[in-house]
CSV table of N, CA and C in Angstrom, one decimal:
chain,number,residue,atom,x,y,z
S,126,UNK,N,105.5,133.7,127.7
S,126,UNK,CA,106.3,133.8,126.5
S,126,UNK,C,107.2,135.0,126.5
S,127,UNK,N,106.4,136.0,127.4
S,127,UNK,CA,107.8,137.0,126.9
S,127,UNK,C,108.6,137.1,128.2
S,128,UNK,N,108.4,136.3,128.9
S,128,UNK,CA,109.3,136.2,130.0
S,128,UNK,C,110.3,135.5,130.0
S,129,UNK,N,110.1,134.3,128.7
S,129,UNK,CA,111.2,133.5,128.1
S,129,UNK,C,112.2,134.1,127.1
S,130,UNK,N,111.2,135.3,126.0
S,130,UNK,CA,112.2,136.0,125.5
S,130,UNK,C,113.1,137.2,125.9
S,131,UNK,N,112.7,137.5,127.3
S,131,UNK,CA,113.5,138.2,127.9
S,131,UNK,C,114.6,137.7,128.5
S,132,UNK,N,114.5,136.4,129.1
S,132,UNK,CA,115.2,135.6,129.8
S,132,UNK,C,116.5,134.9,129.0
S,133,UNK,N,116.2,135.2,127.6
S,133,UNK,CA,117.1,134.6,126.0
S,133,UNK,C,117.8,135.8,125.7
S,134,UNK,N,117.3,137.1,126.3
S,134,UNK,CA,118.4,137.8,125.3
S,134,UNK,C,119.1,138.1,126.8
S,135,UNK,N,118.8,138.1,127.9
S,135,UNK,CA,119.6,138.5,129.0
S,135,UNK,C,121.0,137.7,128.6
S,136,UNK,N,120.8,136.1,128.8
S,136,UNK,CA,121.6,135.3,128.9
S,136,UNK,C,122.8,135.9,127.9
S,137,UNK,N,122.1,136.1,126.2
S,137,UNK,CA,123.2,137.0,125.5
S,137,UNK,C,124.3,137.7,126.0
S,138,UNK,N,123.6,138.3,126.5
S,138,UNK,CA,124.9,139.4,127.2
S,138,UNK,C,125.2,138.8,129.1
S,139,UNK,N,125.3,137.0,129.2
S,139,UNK,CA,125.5,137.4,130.4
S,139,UNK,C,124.7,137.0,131.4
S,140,UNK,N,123.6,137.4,131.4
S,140,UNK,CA,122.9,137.0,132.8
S,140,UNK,C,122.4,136.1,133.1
S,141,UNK,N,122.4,135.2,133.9
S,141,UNK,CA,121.6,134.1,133.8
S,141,UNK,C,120.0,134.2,134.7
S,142,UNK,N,118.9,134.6,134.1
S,142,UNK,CA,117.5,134.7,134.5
S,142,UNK,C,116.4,133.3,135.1
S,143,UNK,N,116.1,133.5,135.9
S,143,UNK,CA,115.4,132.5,136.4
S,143,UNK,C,114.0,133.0,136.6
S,144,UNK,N,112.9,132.5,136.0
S,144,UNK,CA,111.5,133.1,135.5
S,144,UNK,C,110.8,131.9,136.5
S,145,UNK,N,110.2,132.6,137.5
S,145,UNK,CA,109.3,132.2,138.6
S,145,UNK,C,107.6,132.8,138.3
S,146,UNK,N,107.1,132.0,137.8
S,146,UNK,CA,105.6,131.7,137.5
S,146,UNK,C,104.6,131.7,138.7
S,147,UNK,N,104.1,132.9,139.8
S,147,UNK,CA,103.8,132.7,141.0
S,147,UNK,C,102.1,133.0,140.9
S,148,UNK,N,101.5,132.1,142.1
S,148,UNK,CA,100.3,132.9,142.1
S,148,UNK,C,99.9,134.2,142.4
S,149,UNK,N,98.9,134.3,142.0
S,149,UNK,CA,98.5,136.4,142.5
S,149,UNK,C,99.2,136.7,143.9
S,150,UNK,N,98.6,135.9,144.8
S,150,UNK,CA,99.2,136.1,146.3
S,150,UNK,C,100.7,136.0,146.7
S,151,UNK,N,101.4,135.5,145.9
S,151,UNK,CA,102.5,135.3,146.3
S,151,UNK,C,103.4,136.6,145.4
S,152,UNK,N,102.5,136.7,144.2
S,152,UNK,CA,103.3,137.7,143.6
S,152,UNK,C,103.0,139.3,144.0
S,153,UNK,N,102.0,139.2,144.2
S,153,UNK,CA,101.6,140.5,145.1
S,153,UNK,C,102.7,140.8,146.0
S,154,UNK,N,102.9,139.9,147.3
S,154,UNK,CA,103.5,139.8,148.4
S,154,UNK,C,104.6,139.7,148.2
S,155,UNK,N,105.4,139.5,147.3
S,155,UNK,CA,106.7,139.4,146.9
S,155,UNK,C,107.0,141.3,146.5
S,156,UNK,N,106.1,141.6,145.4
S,156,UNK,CA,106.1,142.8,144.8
S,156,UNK,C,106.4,144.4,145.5
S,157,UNK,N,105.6,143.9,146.9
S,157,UNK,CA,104.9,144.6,147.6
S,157,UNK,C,106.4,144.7,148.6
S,158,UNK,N,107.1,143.9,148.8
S,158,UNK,CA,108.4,143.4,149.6
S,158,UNK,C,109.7,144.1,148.5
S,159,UNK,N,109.5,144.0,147.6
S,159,UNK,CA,110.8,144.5,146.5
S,159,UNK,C,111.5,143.4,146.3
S,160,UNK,N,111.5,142.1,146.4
S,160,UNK,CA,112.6,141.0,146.2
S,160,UNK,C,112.5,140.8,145.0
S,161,UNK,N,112.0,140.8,144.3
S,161,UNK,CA,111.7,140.9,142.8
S,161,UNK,C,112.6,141.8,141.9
S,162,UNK,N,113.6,140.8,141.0
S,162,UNK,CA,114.6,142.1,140.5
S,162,UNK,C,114.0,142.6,139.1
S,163,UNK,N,113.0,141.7,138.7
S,163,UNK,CA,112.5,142.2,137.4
S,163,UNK,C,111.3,141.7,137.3
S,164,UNK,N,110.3,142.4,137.1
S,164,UNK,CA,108.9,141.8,136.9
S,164,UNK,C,107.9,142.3,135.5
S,165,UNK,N,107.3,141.5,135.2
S,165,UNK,CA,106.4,141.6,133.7
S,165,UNK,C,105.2,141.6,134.4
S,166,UNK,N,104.7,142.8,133.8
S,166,UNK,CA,102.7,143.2,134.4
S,166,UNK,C,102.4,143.7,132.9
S,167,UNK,N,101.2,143.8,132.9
S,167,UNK,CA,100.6,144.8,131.7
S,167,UNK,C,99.7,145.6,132.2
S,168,UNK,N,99.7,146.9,131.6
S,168,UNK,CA,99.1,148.1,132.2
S,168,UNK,C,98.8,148.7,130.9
S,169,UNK,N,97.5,149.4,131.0
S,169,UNK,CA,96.8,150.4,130.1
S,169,UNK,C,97.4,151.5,130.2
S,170,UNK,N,96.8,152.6,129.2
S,170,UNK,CA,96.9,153.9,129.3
S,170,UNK,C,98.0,154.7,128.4
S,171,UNK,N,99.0,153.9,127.9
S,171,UNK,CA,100.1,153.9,126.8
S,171,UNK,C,99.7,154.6,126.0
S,172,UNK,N,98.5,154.8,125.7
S,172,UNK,CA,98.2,155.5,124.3
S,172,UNK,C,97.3,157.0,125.1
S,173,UNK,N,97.6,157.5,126.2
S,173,UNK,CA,97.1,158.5,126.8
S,173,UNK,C,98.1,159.3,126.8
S,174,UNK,N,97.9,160.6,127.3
S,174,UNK,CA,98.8,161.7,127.9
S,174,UNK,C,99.8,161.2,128.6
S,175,UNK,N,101.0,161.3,128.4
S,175,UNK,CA,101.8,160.9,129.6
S,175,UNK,C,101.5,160.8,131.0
S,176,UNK,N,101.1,162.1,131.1
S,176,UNK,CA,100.5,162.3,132.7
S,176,UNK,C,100.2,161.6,133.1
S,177,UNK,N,99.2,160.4,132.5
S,177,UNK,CA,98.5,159.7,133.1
S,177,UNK,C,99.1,158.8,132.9
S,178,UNK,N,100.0,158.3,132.4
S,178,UNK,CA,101.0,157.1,132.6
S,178,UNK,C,101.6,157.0,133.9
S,179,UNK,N,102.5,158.5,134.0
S,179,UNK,CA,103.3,158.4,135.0
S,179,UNK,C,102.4,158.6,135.9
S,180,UNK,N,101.2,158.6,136.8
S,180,UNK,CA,100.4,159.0,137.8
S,180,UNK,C,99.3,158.2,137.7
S,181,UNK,N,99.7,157.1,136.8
S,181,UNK,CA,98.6,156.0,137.0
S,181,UNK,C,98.5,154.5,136.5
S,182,UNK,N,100.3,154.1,137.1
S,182,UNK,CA,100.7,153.0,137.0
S,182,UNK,C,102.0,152.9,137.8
S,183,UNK,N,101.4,151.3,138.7
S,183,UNK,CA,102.5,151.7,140.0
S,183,UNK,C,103.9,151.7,139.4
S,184,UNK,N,104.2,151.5,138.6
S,184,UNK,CA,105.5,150.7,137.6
S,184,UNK,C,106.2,151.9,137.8
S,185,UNK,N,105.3,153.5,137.5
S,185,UNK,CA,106.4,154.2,137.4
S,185,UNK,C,105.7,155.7,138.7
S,186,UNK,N,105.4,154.8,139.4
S,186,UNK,CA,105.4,155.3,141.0
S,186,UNK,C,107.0,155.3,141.6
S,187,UNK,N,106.9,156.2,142.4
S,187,UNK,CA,108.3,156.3,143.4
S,187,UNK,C,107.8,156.0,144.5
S,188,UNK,N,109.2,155.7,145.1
S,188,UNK,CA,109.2,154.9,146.4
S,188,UNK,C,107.9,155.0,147.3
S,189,UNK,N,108.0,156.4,147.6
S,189,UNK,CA,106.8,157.2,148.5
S,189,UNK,C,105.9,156.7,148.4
S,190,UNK,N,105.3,157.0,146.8
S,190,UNK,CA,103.6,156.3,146.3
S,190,UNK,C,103.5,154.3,146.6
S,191,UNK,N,104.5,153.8,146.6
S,191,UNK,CA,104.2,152.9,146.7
S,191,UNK,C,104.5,152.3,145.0
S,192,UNK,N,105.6,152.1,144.4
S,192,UNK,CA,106.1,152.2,143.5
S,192,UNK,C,106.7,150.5,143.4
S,193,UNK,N,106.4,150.3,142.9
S,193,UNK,CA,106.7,148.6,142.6
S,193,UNK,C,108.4,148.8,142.3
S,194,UNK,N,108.7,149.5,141.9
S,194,UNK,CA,110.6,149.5,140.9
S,194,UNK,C,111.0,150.3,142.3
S,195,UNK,N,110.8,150.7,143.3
S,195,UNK,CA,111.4,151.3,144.5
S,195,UNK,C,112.5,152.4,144.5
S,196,UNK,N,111.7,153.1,143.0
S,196,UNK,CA,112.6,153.9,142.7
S,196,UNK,C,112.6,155.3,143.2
S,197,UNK,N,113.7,155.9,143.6
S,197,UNK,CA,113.6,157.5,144.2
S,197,UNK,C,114.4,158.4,143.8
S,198,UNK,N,113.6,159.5,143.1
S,198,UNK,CA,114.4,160.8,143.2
S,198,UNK,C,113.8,162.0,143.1
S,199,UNK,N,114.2,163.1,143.6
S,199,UNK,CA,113.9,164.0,143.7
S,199,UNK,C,113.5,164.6,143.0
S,200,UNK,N,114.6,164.5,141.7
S,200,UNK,CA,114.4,164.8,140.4
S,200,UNK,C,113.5,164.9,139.6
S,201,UNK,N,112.7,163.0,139.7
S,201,UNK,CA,112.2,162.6,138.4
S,201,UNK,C,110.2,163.0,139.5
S,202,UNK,N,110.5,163.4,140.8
S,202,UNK,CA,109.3,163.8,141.5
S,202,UNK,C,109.1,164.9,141.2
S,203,UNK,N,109.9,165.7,140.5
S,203,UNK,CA,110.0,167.2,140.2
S,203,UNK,C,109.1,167.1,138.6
S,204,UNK,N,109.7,166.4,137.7
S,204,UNK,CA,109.5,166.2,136.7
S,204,UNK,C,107.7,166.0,136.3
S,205,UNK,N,107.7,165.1,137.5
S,205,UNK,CA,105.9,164.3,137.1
S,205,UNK,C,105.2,165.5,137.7
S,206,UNK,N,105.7,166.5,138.6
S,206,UNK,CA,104.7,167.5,139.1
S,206,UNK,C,104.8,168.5,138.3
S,207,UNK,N,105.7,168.9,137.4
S,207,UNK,CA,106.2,170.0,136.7
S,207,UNK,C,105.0,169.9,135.6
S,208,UNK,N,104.8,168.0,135.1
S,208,UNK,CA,104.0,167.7,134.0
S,208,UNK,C,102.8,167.7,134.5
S,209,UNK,N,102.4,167.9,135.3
S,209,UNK,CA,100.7,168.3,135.6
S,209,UNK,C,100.3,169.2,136.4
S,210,UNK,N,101.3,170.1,136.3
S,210,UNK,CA,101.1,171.4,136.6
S,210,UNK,C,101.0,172.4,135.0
S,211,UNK,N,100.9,171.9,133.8
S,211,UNK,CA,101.0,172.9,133.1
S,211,UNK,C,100.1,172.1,131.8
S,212,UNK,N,99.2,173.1,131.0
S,212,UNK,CA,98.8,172.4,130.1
S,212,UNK,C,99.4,173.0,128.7
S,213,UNK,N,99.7,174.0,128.8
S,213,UNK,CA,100.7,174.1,127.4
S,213,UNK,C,101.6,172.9,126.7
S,214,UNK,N,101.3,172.8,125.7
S,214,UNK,CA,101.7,171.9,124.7
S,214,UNK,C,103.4,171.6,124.7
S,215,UNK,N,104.2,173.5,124.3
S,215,UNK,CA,105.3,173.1,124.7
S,215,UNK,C,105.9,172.6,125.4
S,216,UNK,N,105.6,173.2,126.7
S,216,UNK,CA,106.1,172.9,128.1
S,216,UNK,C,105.7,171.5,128.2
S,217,UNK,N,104.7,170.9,128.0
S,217,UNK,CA,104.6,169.8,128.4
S,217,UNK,C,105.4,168.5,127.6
S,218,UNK,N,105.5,168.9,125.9
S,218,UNK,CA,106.9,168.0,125.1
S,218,UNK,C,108.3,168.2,126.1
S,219,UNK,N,108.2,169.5,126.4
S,219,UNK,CA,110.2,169.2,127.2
S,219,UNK,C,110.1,168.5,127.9
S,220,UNK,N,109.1,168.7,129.2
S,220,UNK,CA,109.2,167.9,130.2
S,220,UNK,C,108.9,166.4,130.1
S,221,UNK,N,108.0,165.7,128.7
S,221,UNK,CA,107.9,164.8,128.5
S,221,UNK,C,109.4,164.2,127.8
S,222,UNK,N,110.0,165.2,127.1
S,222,UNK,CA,111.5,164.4,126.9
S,222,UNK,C,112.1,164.1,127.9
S,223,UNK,N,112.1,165.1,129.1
S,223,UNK,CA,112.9,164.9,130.2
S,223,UNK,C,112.9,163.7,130.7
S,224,UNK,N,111.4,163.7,131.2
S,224,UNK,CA,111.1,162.3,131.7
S,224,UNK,C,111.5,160.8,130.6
S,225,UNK,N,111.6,161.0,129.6
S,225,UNK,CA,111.7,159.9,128.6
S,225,UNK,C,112.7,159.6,128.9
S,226,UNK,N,114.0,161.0,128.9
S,226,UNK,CA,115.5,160.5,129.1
S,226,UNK,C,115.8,159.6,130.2
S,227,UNK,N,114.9,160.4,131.3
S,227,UNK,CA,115.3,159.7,133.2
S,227,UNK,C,114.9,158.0,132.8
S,228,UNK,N,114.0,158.0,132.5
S,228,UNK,CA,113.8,156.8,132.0
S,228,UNK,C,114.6,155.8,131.7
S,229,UNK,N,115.0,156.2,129.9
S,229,UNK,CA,115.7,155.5,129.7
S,229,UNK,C,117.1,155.1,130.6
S,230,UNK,N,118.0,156.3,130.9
S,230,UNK,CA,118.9,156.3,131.7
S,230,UNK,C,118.9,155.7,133.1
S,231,UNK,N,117.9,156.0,133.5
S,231,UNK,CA,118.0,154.9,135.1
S,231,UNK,C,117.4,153.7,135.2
S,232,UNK,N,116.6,153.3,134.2
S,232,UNK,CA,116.4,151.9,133.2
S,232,UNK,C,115.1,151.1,134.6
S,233,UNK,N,114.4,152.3,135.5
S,233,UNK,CA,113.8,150.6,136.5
S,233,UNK,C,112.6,150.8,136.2
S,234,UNK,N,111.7,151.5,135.4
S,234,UNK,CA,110.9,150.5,134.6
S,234,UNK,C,110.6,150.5,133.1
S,235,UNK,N,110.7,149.6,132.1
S,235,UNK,CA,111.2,149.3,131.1
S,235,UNK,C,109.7,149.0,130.6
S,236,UNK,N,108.8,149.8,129.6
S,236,UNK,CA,107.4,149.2,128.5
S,236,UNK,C,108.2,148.3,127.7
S,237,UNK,N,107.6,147.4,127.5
S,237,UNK,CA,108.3,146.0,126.1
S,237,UNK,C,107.3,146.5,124.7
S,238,UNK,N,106.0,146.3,125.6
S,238,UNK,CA,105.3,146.3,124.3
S,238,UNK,C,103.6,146.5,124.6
S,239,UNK,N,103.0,147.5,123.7
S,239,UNK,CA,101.4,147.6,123.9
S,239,UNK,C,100.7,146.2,124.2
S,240,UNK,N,99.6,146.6,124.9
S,240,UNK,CA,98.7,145.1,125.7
S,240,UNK,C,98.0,145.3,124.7
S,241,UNK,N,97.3,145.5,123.1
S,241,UNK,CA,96.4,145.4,122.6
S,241,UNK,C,95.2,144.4,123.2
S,242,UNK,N,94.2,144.7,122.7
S,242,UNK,CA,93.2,144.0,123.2
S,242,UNK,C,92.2,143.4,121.8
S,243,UNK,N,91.8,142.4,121.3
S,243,UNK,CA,91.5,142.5,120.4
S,243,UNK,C,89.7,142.0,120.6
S,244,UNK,N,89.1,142.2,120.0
S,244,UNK,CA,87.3,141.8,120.5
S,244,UNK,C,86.6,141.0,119.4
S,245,UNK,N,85.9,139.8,119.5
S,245,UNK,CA,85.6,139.7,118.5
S,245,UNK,C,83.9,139.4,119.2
S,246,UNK,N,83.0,139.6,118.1
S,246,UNK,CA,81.6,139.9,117.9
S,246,UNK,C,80.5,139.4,117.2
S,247,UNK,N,79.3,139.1,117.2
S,247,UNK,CA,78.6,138.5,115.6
S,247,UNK,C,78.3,139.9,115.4
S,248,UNK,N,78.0,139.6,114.3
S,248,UNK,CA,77.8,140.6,113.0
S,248,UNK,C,75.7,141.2,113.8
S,249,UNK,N,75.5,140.5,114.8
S,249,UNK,CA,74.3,141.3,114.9
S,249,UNK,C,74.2,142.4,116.5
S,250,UNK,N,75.8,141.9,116.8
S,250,UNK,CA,76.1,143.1,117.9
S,250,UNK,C,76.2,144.6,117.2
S,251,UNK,N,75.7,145.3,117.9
S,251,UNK,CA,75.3,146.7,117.2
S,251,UNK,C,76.1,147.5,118.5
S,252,UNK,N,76.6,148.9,117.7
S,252,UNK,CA,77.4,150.0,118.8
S,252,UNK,C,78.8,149.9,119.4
S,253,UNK,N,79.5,149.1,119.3
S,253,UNK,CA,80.2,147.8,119.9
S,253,UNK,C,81.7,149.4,120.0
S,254,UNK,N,81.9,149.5,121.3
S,254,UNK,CA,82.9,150.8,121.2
S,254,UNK,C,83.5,150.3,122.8
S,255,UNK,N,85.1,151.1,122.9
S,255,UNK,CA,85.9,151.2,123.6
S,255,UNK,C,86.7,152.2,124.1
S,256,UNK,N,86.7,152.2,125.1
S,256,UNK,CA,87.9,153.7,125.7
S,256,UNK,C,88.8,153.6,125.5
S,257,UNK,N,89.8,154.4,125.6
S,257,UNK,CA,90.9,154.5,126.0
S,257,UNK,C,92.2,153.8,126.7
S,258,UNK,N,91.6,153.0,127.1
S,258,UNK,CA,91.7,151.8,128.2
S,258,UNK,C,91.6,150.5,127.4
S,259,UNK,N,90.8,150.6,126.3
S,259,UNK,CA,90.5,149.8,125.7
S,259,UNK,C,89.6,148.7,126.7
S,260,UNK,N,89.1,148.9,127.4
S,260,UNK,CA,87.7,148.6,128.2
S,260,UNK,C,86.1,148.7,127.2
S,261,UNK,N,85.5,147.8,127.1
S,261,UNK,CA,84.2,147.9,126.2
S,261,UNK,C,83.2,149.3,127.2
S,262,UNK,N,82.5,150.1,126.1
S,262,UNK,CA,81.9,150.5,126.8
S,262,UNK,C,80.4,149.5,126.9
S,263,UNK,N,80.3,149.4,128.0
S,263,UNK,CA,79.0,148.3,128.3
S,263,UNK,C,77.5,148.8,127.8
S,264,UNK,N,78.0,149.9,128.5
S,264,UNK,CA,76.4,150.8,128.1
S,264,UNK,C,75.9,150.9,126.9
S,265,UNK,N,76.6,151.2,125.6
S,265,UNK,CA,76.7,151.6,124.1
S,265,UNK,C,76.8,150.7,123.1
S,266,UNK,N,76.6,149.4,123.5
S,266,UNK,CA,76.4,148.3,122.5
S,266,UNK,C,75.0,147.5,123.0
S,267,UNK,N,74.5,146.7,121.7
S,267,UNK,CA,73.6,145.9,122.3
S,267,UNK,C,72.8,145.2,121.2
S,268,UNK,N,72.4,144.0,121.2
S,268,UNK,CA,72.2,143.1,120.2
S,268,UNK,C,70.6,143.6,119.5
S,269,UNK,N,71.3,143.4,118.3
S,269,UNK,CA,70.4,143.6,117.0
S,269,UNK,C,69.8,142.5,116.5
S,270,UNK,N,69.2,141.7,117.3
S,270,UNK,CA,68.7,140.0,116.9
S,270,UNK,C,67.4,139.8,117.5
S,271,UNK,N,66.4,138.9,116.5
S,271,UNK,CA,64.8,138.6,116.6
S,271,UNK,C,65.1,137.5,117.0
């Protein structure tokens, strides 16, 4: 679905999009190759420290790491090391602008929208909790039922 509404507003301005529906193996191997001019994945972690966005999601990996968007610069390598090298609050908002800017400006990987995850349960599941990740914790719940 959102590969169609992506594909509707390109055309707006122009582009004509062709949405290839592939299996894991084929899209992997495509991915892995760079022939792919635009690709939709979903990835956690959005609601963490930046840090861990940029250093733990291939989308916004560089070339070197093995970066799905095969993107390179010197610059924006500078930026992600600058941000985990420092834990002060300030320092860490500039350089989190910085990186927002490069972002936006060099546009090769684009968030649409949070993966929410939504859970549903009976009423005699007891403890029922999630990380970060929005991953269940397995350990910490467990049924309240005779």
């Amino acid at each position: 679905d959102l590969a169609q509404i992506i594909q509707a507003n390109l055309k707006e301005i122009g582009v004509n999009a062709k949405i290839a529906d592939v299996e894991a193996a084929q899209y992997d191997n495509r991915l892995n190759k760079g022939d792919i001019v635009t690709i939709i994945h979903t990835y956690g972690r959005t609601n963490r420290d930046p840090g861990s966005l940029v250093t733990g999601a291939k989308a916004w990996y560089n070339e070197k790491q093995g970066g799905w968007c095969h993107f390179e610069s010197a610059a924006w390598d500078k930026l992600v090391t600058d941000l985990q090298s420092t834990m002060d609050k300030e320092k860490r908002q500039g350089i989190c602008r910085q990186i927002q800017l490069m972002a936006l400006d060099e546009c090769f990987t684009n968030p649409v929208a949070p993966q929410d995850r939504a859970f549903s349960y009976a009423n005699y599941v007891k403890g029922f909790n999630y990380d970060l990740d929005n991953a269940p914790l397995v350990g910490d719940f467990w049924r309240d039922k005779k």
